[in-house]
Every structure is written in C-alpha cells, then in structure tokens.
PDB file of N, CA, C and O in Angstrom:
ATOM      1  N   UNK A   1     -10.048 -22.461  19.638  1.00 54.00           N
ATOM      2  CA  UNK A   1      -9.106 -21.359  19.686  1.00 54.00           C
ATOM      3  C   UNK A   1      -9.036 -20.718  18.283  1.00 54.00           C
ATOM      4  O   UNK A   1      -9.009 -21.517  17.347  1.00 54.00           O
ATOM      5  N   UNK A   2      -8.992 -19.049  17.913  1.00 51.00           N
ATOM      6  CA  UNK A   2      -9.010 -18.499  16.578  1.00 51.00           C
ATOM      7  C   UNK A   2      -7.344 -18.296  16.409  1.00 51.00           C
ATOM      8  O   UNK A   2      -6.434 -17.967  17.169  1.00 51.00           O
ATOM      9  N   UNK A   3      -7.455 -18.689  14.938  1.00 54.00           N
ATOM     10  CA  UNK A   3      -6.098 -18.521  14.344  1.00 54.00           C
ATOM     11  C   UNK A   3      -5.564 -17.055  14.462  1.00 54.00           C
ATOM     12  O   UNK A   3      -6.519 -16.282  14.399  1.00 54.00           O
ATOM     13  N   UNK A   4      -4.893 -16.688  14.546  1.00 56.00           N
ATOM     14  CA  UNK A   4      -4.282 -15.567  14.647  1.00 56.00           C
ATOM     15  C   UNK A   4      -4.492 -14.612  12.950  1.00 56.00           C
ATOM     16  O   UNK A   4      -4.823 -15.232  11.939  1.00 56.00           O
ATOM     17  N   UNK A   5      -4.283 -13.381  12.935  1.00 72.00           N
ATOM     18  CA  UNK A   5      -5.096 -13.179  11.235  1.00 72.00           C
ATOM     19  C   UNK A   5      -3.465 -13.082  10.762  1.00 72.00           C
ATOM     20  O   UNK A   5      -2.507 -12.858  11.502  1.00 72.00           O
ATOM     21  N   UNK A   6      -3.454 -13.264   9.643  1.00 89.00           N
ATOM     22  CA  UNK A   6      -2.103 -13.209   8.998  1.00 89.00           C
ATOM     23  C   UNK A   6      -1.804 -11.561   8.558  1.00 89.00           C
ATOM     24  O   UNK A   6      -2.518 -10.582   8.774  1.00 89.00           O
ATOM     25  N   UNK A   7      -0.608 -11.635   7.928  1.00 91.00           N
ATOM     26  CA  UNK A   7      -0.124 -10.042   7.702  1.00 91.00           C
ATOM     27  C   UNK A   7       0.935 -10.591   6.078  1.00 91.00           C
ATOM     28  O   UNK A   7       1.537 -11.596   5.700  1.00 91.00           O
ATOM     29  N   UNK A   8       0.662  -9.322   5.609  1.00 92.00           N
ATOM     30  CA  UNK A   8       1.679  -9.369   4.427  1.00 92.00           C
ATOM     31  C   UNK A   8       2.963  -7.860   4.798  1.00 92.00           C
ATOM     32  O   UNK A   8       2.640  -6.864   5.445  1.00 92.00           O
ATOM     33  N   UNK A   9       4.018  -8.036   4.340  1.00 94.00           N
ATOM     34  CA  UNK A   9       4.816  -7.384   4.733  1.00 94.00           C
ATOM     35  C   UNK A   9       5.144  -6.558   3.050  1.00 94.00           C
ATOM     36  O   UNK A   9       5.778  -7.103   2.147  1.00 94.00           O
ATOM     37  N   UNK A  10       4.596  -5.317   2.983  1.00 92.00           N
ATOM     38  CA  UNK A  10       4.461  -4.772   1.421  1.00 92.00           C
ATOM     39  C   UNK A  10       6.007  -3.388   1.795  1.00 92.00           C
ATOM     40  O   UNK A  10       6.294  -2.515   2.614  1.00 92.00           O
ATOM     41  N   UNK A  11       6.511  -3.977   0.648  1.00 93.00           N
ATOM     42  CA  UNK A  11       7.972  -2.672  -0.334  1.00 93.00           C
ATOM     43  C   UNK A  11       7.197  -2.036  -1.051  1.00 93.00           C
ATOM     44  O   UNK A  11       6.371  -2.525  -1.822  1.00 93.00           O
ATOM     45  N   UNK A  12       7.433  -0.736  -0.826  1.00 93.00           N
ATOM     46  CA  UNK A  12       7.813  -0.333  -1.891  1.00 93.00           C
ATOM     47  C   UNK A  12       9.123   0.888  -2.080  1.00 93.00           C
ATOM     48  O   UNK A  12       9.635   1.491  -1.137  1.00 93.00           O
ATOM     49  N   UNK A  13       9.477   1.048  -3.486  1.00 93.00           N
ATOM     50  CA  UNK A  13      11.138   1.380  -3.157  1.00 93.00           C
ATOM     51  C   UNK A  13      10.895   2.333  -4.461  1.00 93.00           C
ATOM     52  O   UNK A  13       9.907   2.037  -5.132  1.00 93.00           O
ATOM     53  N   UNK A  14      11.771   3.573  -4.951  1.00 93.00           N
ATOM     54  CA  UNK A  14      11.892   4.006  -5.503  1.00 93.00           C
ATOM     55  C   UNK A  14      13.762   4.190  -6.054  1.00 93.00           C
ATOM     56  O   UNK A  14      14.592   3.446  -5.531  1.00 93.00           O
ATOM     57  N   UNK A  15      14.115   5.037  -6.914  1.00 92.00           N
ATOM     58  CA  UNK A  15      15.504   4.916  -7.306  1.00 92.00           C
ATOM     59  C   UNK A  15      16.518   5.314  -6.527  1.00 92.00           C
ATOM     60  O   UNK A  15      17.620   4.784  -6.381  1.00 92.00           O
ATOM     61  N   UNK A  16      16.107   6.214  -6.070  1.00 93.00           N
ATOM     62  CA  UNK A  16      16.874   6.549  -4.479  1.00 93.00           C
ATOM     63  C   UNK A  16      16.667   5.492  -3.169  1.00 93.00           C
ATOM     64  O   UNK A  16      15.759   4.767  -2.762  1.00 93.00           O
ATOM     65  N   UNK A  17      17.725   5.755  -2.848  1.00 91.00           N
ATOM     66  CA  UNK A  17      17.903   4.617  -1.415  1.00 91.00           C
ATOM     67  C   UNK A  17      16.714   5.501  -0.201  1.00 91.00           C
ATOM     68  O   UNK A  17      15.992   5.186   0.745  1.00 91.00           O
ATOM     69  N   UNK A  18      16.920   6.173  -0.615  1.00 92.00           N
ATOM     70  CA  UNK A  18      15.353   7.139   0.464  1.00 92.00           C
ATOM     71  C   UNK A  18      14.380   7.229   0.181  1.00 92.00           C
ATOM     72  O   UNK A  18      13.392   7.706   0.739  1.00 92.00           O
ATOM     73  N   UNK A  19      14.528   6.810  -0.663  1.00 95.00           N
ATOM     74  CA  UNK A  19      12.376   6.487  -1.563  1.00 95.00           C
ATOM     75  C   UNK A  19      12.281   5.224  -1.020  1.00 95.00           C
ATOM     76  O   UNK A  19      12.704   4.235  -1.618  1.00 95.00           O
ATOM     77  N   UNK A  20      11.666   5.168   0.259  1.00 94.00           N
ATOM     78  CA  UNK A  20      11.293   3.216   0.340  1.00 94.00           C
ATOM     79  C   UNK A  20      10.410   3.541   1.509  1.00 94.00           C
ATOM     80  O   UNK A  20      10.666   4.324   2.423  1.00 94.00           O
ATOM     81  N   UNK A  21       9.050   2.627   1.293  1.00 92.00           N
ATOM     82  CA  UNK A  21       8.431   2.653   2.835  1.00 92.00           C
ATOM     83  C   UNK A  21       8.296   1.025   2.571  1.00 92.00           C
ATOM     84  O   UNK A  21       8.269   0.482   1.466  1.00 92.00           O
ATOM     85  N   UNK A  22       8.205   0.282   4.076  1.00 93.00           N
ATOM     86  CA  UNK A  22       8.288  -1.071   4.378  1.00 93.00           C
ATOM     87  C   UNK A  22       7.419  -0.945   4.870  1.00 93.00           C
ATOM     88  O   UNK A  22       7.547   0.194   5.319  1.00 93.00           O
ATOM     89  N   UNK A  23       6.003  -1.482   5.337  1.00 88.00           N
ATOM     90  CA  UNK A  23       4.862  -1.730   5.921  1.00 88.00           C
ATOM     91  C   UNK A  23       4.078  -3.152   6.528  1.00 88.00           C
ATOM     92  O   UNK A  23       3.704  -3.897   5.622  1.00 88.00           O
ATOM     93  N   UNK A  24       3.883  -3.464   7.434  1.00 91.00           N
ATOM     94  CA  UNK A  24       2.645  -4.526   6.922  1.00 91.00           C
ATOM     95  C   UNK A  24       1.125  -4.609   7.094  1.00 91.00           C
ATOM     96  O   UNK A  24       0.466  -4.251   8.071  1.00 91.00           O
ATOM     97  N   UNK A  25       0.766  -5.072   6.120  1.00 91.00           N
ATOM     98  CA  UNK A  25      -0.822  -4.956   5.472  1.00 91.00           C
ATOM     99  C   UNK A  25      -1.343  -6.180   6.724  1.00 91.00           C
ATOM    100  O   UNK A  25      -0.828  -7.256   7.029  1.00 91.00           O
ATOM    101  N   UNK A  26      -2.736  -5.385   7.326  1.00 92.00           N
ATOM    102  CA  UNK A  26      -3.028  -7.037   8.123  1.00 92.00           C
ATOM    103  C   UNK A  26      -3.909  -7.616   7.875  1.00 92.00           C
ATOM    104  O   UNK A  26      -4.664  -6.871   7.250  1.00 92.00           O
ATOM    105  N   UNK A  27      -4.380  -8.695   8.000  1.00 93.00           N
ATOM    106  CA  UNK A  27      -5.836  -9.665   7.133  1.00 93.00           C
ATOM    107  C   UNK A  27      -6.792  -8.502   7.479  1.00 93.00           C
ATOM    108  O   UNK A  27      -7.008  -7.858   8.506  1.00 93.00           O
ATOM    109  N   UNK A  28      -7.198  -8.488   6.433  1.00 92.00           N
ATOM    110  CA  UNK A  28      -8.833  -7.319   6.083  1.00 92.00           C
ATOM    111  C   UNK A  28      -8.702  -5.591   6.356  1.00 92.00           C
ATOM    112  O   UNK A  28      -9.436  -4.683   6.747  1.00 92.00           O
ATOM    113  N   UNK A  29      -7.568  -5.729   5.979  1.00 92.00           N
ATOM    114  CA  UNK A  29      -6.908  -4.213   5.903  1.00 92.00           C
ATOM    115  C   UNK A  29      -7.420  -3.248   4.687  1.00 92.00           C
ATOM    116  O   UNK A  29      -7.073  -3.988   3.766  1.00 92.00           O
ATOM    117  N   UNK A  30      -7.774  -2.559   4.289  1.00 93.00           N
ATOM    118  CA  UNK A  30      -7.224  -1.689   3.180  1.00 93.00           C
ATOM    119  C   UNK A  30      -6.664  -0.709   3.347  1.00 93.00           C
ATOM    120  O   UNK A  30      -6.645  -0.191   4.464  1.00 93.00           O
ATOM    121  N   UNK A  31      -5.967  -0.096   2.156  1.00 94.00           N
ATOM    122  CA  UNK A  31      -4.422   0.433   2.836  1.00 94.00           C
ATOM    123  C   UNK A  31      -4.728   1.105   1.133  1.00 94.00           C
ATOM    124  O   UNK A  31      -4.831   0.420   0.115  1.00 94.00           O
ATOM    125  N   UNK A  32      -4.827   2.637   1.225  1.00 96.00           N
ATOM    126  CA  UNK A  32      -4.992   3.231  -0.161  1.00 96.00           C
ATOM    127  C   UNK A  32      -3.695   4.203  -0.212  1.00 96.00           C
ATOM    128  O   UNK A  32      -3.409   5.001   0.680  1.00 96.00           O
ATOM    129  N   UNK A  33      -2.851   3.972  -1.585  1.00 96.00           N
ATOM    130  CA  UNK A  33      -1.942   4.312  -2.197  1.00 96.00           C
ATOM    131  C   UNK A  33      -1.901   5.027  -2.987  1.00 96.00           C
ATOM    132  O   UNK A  33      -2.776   4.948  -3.849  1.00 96.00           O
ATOM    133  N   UNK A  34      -0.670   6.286  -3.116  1.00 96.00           N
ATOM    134  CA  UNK A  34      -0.922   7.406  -3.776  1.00 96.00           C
ATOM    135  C   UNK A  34       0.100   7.823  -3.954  1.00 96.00           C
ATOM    136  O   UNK A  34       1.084   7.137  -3.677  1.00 96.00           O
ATOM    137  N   UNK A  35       0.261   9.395  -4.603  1.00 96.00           N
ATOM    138  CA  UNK A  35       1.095  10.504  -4.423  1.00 96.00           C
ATOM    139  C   UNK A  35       1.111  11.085  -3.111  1.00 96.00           C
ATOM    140  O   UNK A  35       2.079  11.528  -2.492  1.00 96.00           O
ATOM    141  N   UNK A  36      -0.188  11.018  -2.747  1.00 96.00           N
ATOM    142  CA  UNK A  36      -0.602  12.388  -1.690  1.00 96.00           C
ATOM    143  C   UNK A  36      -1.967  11.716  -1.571  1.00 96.00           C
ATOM    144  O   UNK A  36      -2.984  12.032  -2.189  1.00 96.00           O
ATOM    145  N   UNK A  37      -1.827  10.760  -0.694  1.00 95.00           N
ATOM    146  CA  UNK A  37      -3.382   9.923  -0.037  1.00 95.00           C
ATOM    147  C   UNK A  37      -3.858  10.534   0.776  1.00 95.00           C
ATOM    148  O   UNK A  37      -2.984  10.986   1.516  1.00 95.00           O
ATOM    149  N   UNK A  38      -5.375  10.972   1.226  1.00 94.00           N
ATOM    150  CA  UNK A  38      -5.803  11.838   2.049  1.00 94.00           C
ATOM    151  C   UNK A  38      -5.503  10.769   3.514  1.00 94.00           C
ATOM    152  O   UNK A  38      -4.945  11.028   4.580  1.00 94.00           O
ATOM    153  N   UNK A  39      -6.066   9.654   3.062  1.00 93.00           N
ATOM    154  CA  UNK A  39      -5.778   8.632   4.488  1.00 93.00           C
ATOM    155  C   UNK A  39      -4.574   7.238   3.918  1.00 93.00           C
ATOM    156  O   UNK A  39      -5.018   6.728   2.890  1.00 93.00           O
ATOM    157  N   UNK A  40      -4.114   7.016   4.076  1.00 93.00           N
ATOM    158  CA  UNK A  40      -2.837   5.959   3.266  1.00 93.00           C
ATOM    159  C   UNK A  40      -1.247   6.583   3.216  1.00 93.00           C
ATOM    160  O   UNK A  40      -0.919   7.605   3.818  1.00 93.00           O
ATOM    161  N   UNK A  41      -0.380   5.809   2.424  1.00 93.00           N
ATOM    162  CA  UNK A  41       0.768   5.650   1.837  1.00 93.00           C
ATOM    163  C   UNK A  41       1.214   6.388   1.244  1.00 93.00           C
ATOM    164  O   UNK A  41       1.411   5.941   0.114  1.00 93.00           O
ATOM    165  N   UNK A  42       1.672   7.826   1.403  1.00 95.00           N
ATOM    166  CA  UNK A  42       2.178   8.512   0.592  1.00 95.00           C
ATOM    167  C   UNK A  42       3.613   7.670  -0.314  1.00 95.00           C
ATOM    168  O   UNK A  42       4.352   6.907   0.309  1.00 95.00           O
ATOM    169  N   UNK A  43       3.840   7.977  -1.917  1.00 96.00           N
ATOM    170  CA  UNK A  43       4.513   8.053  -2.484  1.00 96.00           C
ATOM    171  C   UNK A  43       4.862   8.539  -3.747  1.00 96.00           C
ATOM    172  O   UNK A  43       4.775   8.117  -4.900  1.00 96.00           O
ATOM    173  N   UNK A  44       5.481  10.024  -2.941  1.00 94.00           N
ATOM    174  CA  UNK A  44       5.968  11.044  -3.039  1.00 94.00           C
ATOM    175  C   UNK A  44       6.565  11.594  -4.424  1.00 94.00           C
ATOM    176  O   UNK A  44       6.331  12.570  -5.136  1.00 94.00           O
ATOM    177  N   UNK A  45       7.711  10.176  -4.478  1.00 94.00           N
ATOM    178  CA  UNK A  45       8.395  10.409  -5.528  1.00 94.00           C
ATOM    179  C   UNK A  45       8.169  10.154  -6.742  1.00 94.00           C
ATOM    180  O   UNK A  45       8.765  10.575  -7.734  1.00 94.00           O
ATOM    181  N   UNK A  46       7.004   9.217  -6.643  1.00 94.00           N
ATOM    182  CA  UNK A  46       6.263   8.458  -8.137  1.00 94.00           C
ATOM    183  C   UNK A  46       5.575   9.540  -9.207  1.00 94.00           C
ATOM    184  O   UNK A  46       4.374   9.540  -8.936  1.00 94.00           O
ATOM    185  N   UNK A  47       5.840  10.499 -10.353  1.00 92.00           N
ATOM    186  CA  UNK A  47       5.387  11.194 -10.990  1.00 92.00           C
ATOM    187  C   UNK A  47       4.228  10.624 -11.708  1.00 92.00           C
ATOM    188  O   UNK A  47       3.438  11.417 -12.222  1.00 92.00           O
ATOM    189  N   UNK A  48       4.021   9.344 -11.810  1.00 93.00           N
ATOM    190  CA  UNK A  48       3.383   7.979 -13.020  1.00 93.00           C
ATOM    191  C   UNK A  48       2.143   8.124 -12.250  1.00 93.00           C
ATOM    192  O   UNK A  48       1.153   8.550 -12.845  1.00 93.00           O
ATOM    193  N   UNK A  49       2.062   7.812 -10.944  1.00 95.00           N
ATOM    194  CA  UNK A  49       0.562   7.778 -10.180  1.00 95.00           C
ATOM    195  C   UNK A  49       0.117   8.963 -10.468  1.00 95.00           C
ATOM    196  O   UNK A  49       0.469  10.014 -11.004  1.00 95.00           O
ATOM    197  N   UNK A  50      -1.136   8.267  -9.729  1.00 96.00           N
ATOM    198  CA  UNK A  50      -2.357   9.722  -9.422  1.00 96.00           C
ATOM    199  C   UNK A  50      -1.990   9.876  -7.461  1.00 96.00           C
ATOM    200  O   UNK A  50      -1.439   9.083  -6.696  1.00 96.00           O
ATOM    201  N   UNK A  51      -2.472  10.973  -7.274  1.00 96.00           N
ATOM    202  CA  UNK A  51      -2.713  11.194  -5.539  1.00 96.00           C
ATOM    203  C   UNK A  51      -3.179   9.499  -4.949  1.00 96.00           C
ATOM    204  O   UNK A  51      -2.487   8.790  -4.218  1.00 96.00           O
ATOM    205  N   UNK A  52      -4.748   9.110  -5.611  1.00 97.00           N
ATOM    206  CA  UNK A  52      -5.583   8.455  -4.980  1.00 97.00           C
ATOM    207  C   UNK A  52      -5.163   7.770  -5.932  1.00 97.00           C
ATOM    208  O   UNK A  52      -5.806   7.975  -6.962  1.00 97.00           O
ATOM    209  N   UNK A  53      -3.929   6.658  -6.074  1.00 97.00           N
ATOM    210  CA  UNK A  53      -4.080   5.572  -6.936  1.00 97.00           C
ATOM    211  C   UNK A  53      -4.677   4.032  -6.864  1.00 97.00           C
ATOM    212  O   UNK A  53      -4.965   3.445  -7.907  1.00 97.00           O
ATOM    213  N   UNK A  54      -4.769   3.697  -6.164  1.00 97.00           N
ATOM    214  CA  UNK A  54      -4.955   2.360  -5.654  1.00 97.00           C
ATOM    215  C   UNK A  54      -5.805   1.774  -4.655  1.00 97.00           C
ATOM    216  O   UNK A  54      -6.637   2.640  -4.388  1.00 97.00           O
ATOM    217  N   UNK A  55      -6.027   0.720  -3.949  1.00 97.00           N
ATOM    218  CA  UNK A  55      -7.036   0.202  -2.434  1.00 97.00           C
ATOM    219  C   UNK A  55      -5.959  -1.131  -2.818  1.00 97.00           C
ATOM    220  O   UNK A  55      -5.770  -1.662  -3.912  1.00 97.00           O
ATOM    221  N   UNK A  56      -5.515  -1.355  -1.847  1.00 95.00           N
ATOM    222  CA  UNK A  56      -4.983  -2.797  -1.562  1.00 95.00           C
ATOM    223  C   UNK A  56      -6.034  -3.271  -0.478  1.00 95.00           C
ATOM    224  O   UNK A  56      -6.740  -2.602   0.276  1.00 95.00           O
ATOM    225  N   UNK A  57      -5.920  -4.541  -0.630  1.00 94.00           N
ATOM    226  CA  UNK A  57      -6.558  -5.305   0.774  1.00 94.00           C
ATOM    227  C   UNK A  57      -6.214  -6.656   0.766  1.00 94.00           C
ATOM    228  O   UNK A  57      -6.203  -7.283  -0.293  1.00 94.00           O
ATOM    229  N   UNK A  58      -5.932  -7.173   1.836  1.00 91.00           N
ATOM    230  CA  UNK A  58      -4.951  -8.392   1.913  1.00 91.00           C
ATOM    231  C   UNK A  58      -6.007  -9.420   3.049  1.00 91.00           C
ATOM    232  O   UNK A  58      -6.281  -9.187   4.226  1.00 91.00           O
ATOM    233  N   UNK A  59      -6.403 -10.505   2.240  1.00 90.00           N
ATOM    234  CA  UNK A  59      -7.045 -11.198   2.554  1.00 90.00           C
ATOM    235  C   UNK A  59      -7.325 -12.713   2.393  1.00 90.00           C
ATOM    236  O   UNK A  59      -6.892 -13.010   1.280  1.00 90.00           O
ATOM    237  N   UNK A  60      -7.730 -13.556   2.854  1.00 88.00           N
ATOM    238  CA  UNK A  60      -7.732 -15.065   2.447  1.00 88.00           C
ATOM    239  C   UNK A  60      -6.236 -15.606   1.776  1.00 88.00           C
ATOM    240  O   UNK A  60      -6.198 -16.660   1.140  1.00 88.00           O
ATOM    241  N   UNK A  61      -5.276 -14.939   1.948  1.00 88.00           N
ATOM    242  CA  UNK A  61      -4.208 -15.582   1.758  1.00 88.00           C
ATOM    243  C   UNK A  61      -3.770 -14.904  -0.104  1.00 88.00           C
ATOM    244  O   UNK A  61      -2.849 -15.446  -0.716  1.00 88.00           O
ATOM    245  N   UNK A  62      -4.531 -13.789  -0.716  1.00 92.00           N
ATOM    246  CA  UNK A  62      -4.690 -13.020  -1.666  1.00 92.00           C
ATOM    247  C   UNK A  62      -3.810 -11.029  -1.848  1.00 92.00           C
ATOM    248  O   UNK A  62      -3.877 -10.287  -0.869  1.00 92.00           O
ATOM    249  N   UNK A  63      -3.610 -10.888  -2.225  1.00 94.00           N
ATOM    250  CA  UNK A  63      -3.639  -9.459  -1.918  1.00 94.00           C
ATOM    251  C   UNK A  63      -4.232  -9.108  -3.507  1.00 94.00           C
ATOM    252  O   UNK A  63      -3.773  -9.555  -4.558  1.00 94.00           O
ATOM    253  N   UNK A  64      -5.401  -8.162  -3.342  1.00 95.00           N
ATOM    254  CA  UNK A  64      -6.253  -7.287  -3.839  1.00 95.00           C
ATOM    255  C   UNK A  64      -6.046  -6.182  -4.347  1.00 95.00           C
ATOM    256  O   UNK A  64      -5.966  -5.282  -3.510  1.00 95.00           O
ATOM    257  N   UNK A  65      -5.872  -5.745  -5.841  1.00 96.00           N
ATOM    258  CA  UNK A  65      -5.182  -4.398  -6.043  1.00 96.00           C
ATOM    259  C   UNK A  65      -6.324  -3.603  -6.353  1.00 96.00           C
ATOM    260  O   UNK A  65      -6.253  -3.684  -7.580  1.00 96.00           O
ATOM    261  N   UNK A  66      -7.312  -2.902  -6.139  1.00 97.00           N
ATOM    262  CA  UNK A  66      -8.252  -2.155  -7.001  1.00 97.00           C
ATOM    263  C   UNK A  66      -7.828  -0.530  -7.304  1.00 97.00           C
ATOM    264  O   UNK A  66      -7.652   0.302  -6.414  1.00 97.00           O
ATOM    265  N   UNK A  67      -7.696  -0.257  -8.872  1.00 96.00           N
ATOM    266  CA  UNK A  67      -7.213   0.880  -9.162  1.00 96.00           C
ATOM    267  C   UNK A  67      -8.820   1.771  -9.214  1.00 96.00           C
ATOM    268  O   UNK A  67      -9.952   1.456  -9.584  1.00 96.00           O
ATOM    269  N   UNK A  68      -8.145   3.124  -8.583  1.00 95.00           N
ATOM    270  CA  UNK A  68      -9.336   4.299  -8.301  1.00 95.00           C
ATOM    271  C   UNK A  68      -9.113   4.799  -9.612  1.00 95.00           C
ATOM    272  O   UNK A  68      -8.080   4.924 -10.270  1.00 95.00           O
ATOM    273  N   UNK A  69     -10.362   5.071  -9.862  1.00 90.00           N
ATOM    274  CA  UNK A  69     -10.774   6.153 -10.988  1.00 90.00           C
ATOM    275  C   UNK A  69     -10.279   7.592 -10.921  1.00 90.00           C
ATOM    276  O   UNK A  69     -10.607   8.399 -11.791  1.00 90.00           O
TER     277      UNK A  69
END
C-alpha cells in the first residue's frame, strides 16, 4: 500500500490583518512566489520582492527555497 504524499501548510502574512494568504504546498509541488507571479502566489503588498521572487518545493520531508534571478 503507498503512503499517502505529505503537505506543508505555508503563511504568509503581512502588517495588515488583510495581507495573509494560508496555503498548502503538496509533496513535489513547486509553488513560485512574487509580487505579481505569472503562475503562483501573488504578494501584493511586499515592496522588498521582485514579481518572480522565489520556487519553493516541498519534498522528502524538506522545503526548498530557490531564489530567481
């Protein structure tokens, strides 16, 4: 019988109580993070990022941050 794949349950929150998305990431996901992601996580309110900041991927019991150029 296969194990079921695991999930991570990812915050993120900004200073306002309305800046927050709750998500979960599932084993062998990537999930790309931004200002303004063409496919991903918009967050909106972050001036510090880029559009295309990030690739998460959540795997082997790890989560994976790779920052985009």
């Amino acid at each position: 019988m296969a194990q079921p794949a695991s999930t991570l349950q990812i915050s993120i929150s900004g200073p306002d109580p309305s800046q927050r998305i709750q998500k979960v990431l599932n084993e062998g996901e990537v999930l790309r993070i931004g200002r303004a992601p063409h496919d991903g996580w918009a967050i909106p309110w972050d001036l510090a990022i880029s559009r295309e900041h990030a690739d998460l991927c959540w795997a082997a019991g790890s989560l994976r941050v790779v920052m985009l150029p």
